[in-house]
Amino acid sequence: THNDAAAIARGSVGALSNMCAGLAVLLGPPSVVLVSYVTWNAGHSLSHVCASETSVLATGGGVLAAASVYAAQRIVLFPLVDQGGSLSLAKVASNLGEPLKIRSWREFYRSAGPPTAMRCAALGVAFFAGGAASGWIANKHHRVKT
């Protein structure tokens, strides 16, 4: 009957929204760790031309640079996706309806994507800058020793 079909459709919509959130929780943290590792190494290899080991000073300087870049992005970029920003969840929610009813991957991205994507991109840029700073410090430190 028509009511049975509607009940099945409601159940599949609920399963889809649970699946979206579940996959995000399952795949999100490993992806962030991988992006951080890859971008740090890319920045480091771009600026570190000698084959010597990096020092504690170089690594510490890289971590400080990464934290500084992330903090600067937090001040400048995050307000765009946070409350009142042009990509904020409140503006997205007004388009999707209240309460948020997520029925597809597109709607899942529109509700969670801008803040999450902004923070992941900021983390990648910060780790790239940290790796580059670490390599630069290692080069300077290596030249002083030789």
PDB file of C-alpha atoms in Angstrom:
ATOM      1  CA  THR A   1       0.000   0.000   0.000  1.00  0.00           C
ATOM      2  CA  HIS A   2       0.914   3.656  -0.177  1.00  0.00           C
ATOM      3  CA  ASN A   3       1.530   3.884   3.585  1.00  0.00           C
ATOM      4  CA  ASP A   4       3.922   0.912   3.479  1.00  0.00           C
ATOM      5  CA  ALA A   5       5.937   2.517   0.667  1.00  0.00           C
ATOM      6  CA  ALA A   6       6.116   5.800   2.602  1.00  0.00           C
ATOM      7  CA  ALA A   7       7.336   3.982   5.725  1.00  0.00           C
ATOM      8  CA  ILE A   8      10.032   2.194   3.722  1.00  0.00           C
ATOM      9  CA  ALA A   9      11.117   5.505   2.156  1.00  0.00           C
ATOM     10  CA  ARG A  10      11.338   7.157   5.598  1.00  0.00           C
ATOM     11  CA  GLY A  11      13.432   4.259   6.867  1.00  0.00           C
ATOM     12  CA  SER A  12      15.878   4.485   3.978  1.00  0.00           C
ATOM     13  CA  VAL A  13      16.280   8.247   4.498  1.00  0.00           C
ATOM     14  CA  GLY A  14      17.104   7.645   8.168  1.00  0.00           C
ATOM     15  CA  ALA A  15      19.571   4.936   7.225  1.00  0.00           C
ATOM     16  CA  LEU A  16      21.269   7.274   4.733  1.00  0.00           C
ATOM     17  CA  SER A  17      21.728  10.054   7.291  1.00  0.00           C
ATOM     18  CA  ASN A  18      23.102   7.533   9.808  1.00  0.00           C
ATOM     19  CA  MET A  19      25.447   6.159   7.141  1.00  0.00           C
ATOM     20  CA  CYS A  20      26.726   9.658   6.237  1.00  0.00           C
ATOM     21  CA  ALA A  21      27.565  10.466   9.829  1.00  0.00           C
ATOM     22  CA  GLY A  22      29.028   7.020  10.433  1.00  0.00           C
ATOM     23  CA  LEU A  23      31.338   7.186   7.441  1.00  0.00           C
ATOM     24  CA  ALA A  24      32.428  10.707   8.378  1.00  0.00           C
ATOM     25  CA  VAL A  25      33.362   9.529  11.873  1.00  0.00           C
ATOM     26  CA  LEU A  26      35.076   6.415  10.526  1.00  0.00           C
ATOM     27  CA  LEU A  27      37.060   8.044   7.711  1.00  0.00           C
ATOM     28  CA  GLY A  28      37.531  11.593   9.011  1.00  0.00           C
ATOM     29  CA  PRO A  29      40.263  11.226  11.652  1.00  0.00           C
ATOM     30  CA  PRO A  30      42.548   8.964   9.582  1.00  0.00           C
ATOM     31  CA  SER A  31      42.168  11.326   6.624  1.00  0.00           C
ATOM     32  CA  VAL A  32      43.140  14.336   8.743  1.00  0.00           C
ATOM     33  CA  VAL A  33      46.216  12.521  10.067  1.00  0.00           C
ATOM     34  CA  LEU A  34      47.209  11.494   6.539  1.00  0.00           C
ATOM     35  CA  VAL A  35      46.768  15.031   5.162  1.00  0.00           C
ATOM     36  CA  SER A  36      48.814  16.432   8.056  1.00  0.00           C
ATOM     37  CA  TYR A  37      51.637  13.948   7.481  1.00  0.00           C
ATOM     38  CA  VAL A  38      51.715  14.422   3.707  1.00  0.00           C
ATOM     39  CA  THR A  39      51.610  18.224   3.834  1.00  0.00           C
ATOM     40  CA  TRP A  40      54.307  18.416   6.535  1.00  0.00           C
ATOM     41  CA  ASN A  41      56.577  16.182   4.460  1.00  0.00           C
ATOM     42  CA  ALA A  42      55.832  18.166   1.282  1.00  0.00           C
ATOM     43  CA  GLY A  43      56.741  21.442   2.977  1.00  0.00           C
ATOM     44  CA  HIS A  44      59.806  19.920   4.601  1.00  0.00           C
ATOM     45  CA  SER A  45      61.137  18.364   1.401  1.00  0.00           C
ATOM     46  CA  LEU A  46      60.542  21.617  -0.484  1.00  0.00           C
ATOM     47  CA  SER A  47      62.804  23.596   1.822  1.00  0.00           C
ATOM     48  CA  HIS A  48      65.172  20.952   3.224  1.00  0.00           C
ATOM     49  CA  VAL A  49      67.831  20.237   0.602  1.00  0.00           C
ATOM     50  CA  CYS A  50      70.583  18.624   2.678  1.00  0.00           C
ATOM     51  CA  ALA A  51      70.402  14.977   3.630  1.00  0.00           C
ATOM     52  CA  SER A  52      71.153  15.440   7.325  1.00  0.00           C
ATOM     53  CA  GLU A  53      68.748  14.591  10.089  1.00  0.00           C
ATOM     54  CA  THR A  54      66.464  17.275  11.406  1.00  0.00           C
ATOM     55  CA  SER A  55      67.100  18.542  14.905  1.00  0.00           C
ATOM     56  CA  VAL A  56      64.829  19.118  17.856  1.00  0.00           C
ATOM     57  CA  LEU A  57      65.241  22.838  17.170  1.00  0.00           C
ATOM     58  CA  ALA A  58      64.027  22.395  13.580  1.00  0.00           C
ATOM     59  CA  THR A  59      61.069  20.259  14.600  1.00  0.00           C
ATOM     60  CA  GLY A  60      60.132  22.649  17.411  1.00  0.00           C
ATOM     61  CA  GLY A  61      60.361  25.604  15.054  1.00  0.00           C
ATOM     62  CA  GLY A  62      58.145  23.769  12.574  1.00  0.00           C
ATOM     63  CA  VAL A  63      55.555  23.004  15.225  1.00  0.00           C
ATOM     64  CA  LEU A  64      55.600  26.648  16.351  1.00  0.00           C
ATOM     65  CA  ALA A  65      55.193  27.816  12.734  1.00  0.00           C
ATOM     66  CA  ALA A  66      52.309  25.374  12.151  1.00  0.00           C
ATOM     67  CA  ALA A  67      50.556  26.535  15.320  1.00  0.00           C
ATOM     68  CA  SER A  68      51.040  30.183  14.357  1.00  0.00           C
ATOM     69  CA  VAL A  69      49.696  29.709  10.830  1.00  0.00           C
ATOM     70  CA  TYR A  70      46.683  27.764  12.138  1.00  0.00           C
ATOM     71  CA  ALA A  71      45.985  30.451  14.759  1.00  0.00           C
ATOM     72  CA  ALA A  72      46.126  33.178  12.109  1.00  0.00           C
ATOM     73  CA  GLN A  73      43.718  31.238   9.886  1.00  0.00           C
ATOM     74  CA  ARG A  74      41.443  30.720  12.863  1.00  0.00           C
ATOM     75  CA  ILE A  75      41.159  34.460  13.314  1.00  0.00           C
ATOM     76  CA  VAL A  76      40.810  35.373   9.642  1.00  0.00           C
ATOM     77  CA  LEU A  77      39.065  32.453   7.897  1.00  0.00           C
ATOM     78  CA  PHE A  78      36.997  30.550  10.437  1.00  0.00           C
ATOM     79  CA  PRO A  79      34.514  33.391  11.011  1.00  0.00           C
ATOM     80  CA  LEU A  80      33.350  32.849   7.416  1.00  0.00           C
ATOM     81  CA  VAL A  81      31.944  29.435   8.331  1.00  0.00           C
ATOM     82  CA  ASP A  82      31.070  30.084  11.964  1.00  0.00           C
ATOM     83  CA  GLN A  83      28.016  31.905  13.319  1.00  0.00           C
ATOM     84  CA  GLY A  84      26.948  34.737  11.072  1.00  0.00           C
ATOM     85  CA  GLY A  85      29.534  34.038   8.382  1.00  0.00           C
ATOM     86  CA  SER A  86      28.662  33.845   4.714  1.00  0.00           C
ATOM     87  CA  LEU A  87      29.101  30.035   4.744  1.00  0.00           C
ATOM     88  CA  SER A  88      27.730  29.476   8.257  1.00  0.00           C
ATOM     89  CA  LEU A  89      25.536  26.560   9.228  1.00  0.00           C
ATOM     90  CA  ALA A  90      22.666  28.943  10.044  1.00  0.00           C
ATOM     91  CA  LYS A  91      22.550  30.123   6.429  1.00  0.00           C
ATOM     92  CA  VAL A  92      22.782  26.560   5.148  1.00  0.00           C
ATOM     93  CA  ALA A  93      20.062  25.455   7.574  1.00  0.00           C
ATOM     94  CA  SER A  94      17.723  28.107   6.234  1.00  0.00           C
ATOM     95  CA  ASN A  95      18.133  26.554   2.784  1.00  0.00           C
ATOM     96  CA  LEU A  96      17.698  22.945   3.971  1.00  0.00           C
ATOM     97  CA  GLY A  97      14.888  23.651   6.438  1.00  0.00           C
ATOM     98  CA  GLU A  98      14.653  23.344  10.216  1.00  0.00           C
ATOM     99  CA  PRO A  99      15.398  21.003  11.802  1.00  0.00           C
ATOM    100  CA  LEU A 100      18.099  19.858   9.417  1.00  0.00           C
ATOM    101  CA  LYS A 101      16.828  16.918   7.435  1.00  0.00           C
ATOM    102  CA  ILE A 102      19.710  15.268   5.677  1.00  0.00           C
ATOM    103  CA  ARG A 103      18.502  13.032   2.873  1.00  0.00           C
ATOM    104  CA  SER A 104      21.539  12.864   0.576  1.00  0.00           C
ATOM    105  CA  TRP A 105      25.311  13.197   0.507  1.00  0.00           C
ATOM    106  CA  ARG A 106      24.896  16.635  -1.072  1.00  0.00           C
ATOM    107  CA  GLU A 107      22.808  17.829   1.874  1.00  0.00           C
ATOM    108  CA  PHE A 108      25.248  16.217   4.290  1.00  0.00           C
ATOM    109  CA  TYR A 109      28.107  18.183   2.707  1.00  0.00           C
ATOM    110  CA  ARG A 110      26.097  21.406   2.642  1.00  0.00           C
ATOM    111  CA  SER A 111      25.368  21.087   6.356  1.00  0.00           C
ATOM    112  CA  ALA A 112      28.761  19.872   7.581  1.00  0.00           C
ATOM    113  CA  GLY A 113      31.064  20.560   4.665  1.00  0.00           C
ATOM    114  CA  PRO A 114      32.036  24.240   4.746  1.00  0.00           C
ATOM    115  CA  PRO A 115      33.173  24.366   8.401  1.00  0.00           C
ATOM    116  CA  THR A 116      34.843  20.963   8.176  1.00  0.00           C
ATOM    117  CA  ALA A 117      36.488  21.617   4.818  1.00  0.00           C
ATOM    118  CA  MET A 118      37.745  25.030   5.980  1.00  0.00           C
ATOM    119  CA  ARG A 119      39.310  23.552   9.100  1.00  0.00           C
ATOM    120  CA  CYS A 120      40.896  20.624   7.228  1.00  0.00           C
ATOM    121  CA  ALA A 121      42.333  22.939   4.566  1.00  0.00           C
ATOM    122  CA  ALA A 122      43.642  25.256   7.285  1.00  0.00           C
ATOM    123  CA  LEU A 123      45.267  22.299   9.016  1.00  0.00           C
ATOM    124  CA  GLY A 124      46.891  21.195   5.754  1.00  0.00           C
ATOM    125  CA  VAL A 125      48.253  24.695   5.079  1.00  0.00           C
ATOM    126  CA  ALA A 126      49.513  24.960   8.664  1.00  0.00           C
ATOM    127  CA  PHE A 127      51.313  21.611   8.471  1.00  0.00           C
ATOM    128  CA  PHE A 128      52.821  22.528   5.099  1.00  0.00           C
ATOM    129  CA  ALA A 129      54.121  25.792   6.576  1.00  0.00           C
ATOM    130  CA  GLY A 130      55.391  23.918   9.646  1.00  0.00           C
ATOM    131  CA  GLY A 131      57.227  21.384   7.494  1.00  0.00           C
ATOM    132  CA  ALA A 132      58.721  24.154   5.359  1.00  0.00           C
ATOM    133  CA  ALA A 133      59.850  26.054   8.441  1.00  0.00           C
ATOM    134  CA  SER A 134      61.315  22.873   9.918  1.00  0.00           C
ATOM    135  CA  GLY A 135      63.289  22.210   6.736  1.00  0.00           C
ATOM    136  CA  TRP A 136      64.484  25.800   6.539  1.00  0.00           C
ATOM    137  CA  ILE A 137      65.670  25.739  10.164  1.00  0.00           C
ATOM    138  CA  ALA A 138      67.367  22.374   9.591  1.00  0.00           C
ATOM    139  CA  ASN A 139      69.215  23.825   6.585  1.00  0.00           C
ATOM    140  CA  LYS A 140      70.333  26.886   8.553  1.00  0.00           C
ATOM    141  CA  HIS A 141      71.353  24.747  11.520  1.00  0.00           C
ATOM    142  CA  HIS A 142      73.262  22.334   9.251  1.00  0.00           C
ATOM    143  CA  ARG A 143      75.152  25.189   7.524  1.00  0.00           C
ATOM    144  CA  VAL A 144      76.179  26.647  10.877  1.00  0.00           C
ATOM    145  CA  LYS A 145      77.605  23.269  11.977  1.00  0.00           C
ATOM    146  CA  THR A 146      79.694  22.752   8.822  1.00  0.00           C
TER     147      THR A 146
END
